[in-house]
Amino acid sequence: MVDHIKLFSDIIQIQTVNDHEAELADYLASYFDGTPAEVTKVTFAPGRDSLVVKLGELQNPDKVLVFSGHGDTVDFGDLSKWTYPPLSAHIEGDTIFGRGANDMKGGLAALFAAALELIAEDFDFGHNQLKLFMTVGEETGEYGAHQLVEAGFLDDVTALILGEPRANFEIGYTNKGVIDYKVTVTGKSAHSSRPDLGDNALEKALVIIQDIQTYFTKYDTVENPVLGKLTNVISVINSGTQVNQVPDLAYFMGNTRTIPETPNQQIFADLQALVDQYDNAELEIIYPAEPLPVQTVSEFTKLAQAKIQAISGQPGALIAGAGANEGSEFIQAKAKFPILIFGPSAFDNSHAVNESNSLKIYEQAVEIYKQIAVEYLA
């Protein structure tokens, strides 16, 4: 049988800070050596491989369940503030510490451990298939998920579980979209004693910021019954190098969280038209992710809730998410299928110093995923 804790611990110790997922892909792939699994590595860039593993019926399956998780993590932050090194996978009682323990190497390990349990038990997939994804680049743009969609790996899917951390095994079934944008404004420098000889890029940027904020007020009355309203935050502004000089360059960045009623493409077009009104101003869309629409409560959803209740005692409550995840990429696939977002999480400390998780809850996740697969694919 698979040592679940070793699997979890080992993948925490593989450094995948915004890169280097190929080593993790190799490690996970090694578990399927000598099995009937079909293993494919999908290269995004040197050192950055996503992993696709297929179990069961490989040709024209009736049902295809996907277990998906990303392999990258965010940076460690200030190492001096960590009680244990972020790659140590230190275990203290029921708690395992390390970067990615919560987001989302716990979910990734649990998904793969569940699949390996099915292999060890000679589970009969019949004419059905279980597909495992380990994706690259989720934290910085969901590149791996997008690549798998474009390559057709989701064209035959009938249901998908994304193992992102959710407290109490709550199930995310909708979330807001994201637009990260940057506006760059150029002007002309001059001595601050003669501003008439210059063109103040910062002042122009502040006017554009005010116009953008005014533009977004038109959505104040537009609300999704589950996700709420669109939000927009100007989060970065930069200009000038010294106090006695008119700045000739300024830029600012904003973060918009969209809802299905305010499609990303509409926001793109409106922002572009607004910025185009100003000379020497340019708009750049840095990162877009479409909102995941509110999904119908499917039979697959009810199955997941039943297994969560039976194994963890939690109800598997349906929740909305303000943050983006790879569900926003997976909905672009040709096939249409339920996407359930839930994974092991004991502490709300994703991306934090001393990130950690509960081994008990992790083991519950392994069993929940396994039992869902057994019933759905039987």
mmCIF file of C-alpha atoms in Angstrom, residues 23 46 50-51 68 105 157 260 274 298:
data_model
loop_
_atom_site.group_PDB
_atom_site.id
_atom_site.type_symbol
_atom_site.label_atom_id
_atom_site.label_comp_id
_atom_site.label_asym_id
_atom_site.label_seq_id
_atom_site.Cartn_x
_atom_site.Cartn_y
_atom_site.Cartn_z
ATOM 1 C CA GLU A 23 11.255 17.377 -10.762
ATOM 2 C CA PRO A 46 12.470 23.997 -19.729
ATOM 3 C CA SER A 50 2.798 19.213 -16.256
ATOM 4 C CA LEU A 51 1.846 15.576 -15.718
ATOM 5 C CA SER A 68 -6.348 17.914 -10.650
ATOM 6 C CA LYS A 105 0.588 20.005 -2.108
ATOM 7 C CA VAL A 157 -14.061 14.696 -19.273
ATOM 8 C CA PRO A 260 -20.582 36.373 -14.846
ATOM 9 C CA LEU A 274 -11.080 54.808 -21.683
ATOM 10 C CA SER A 298 -25.420 17.873 -10.070
#
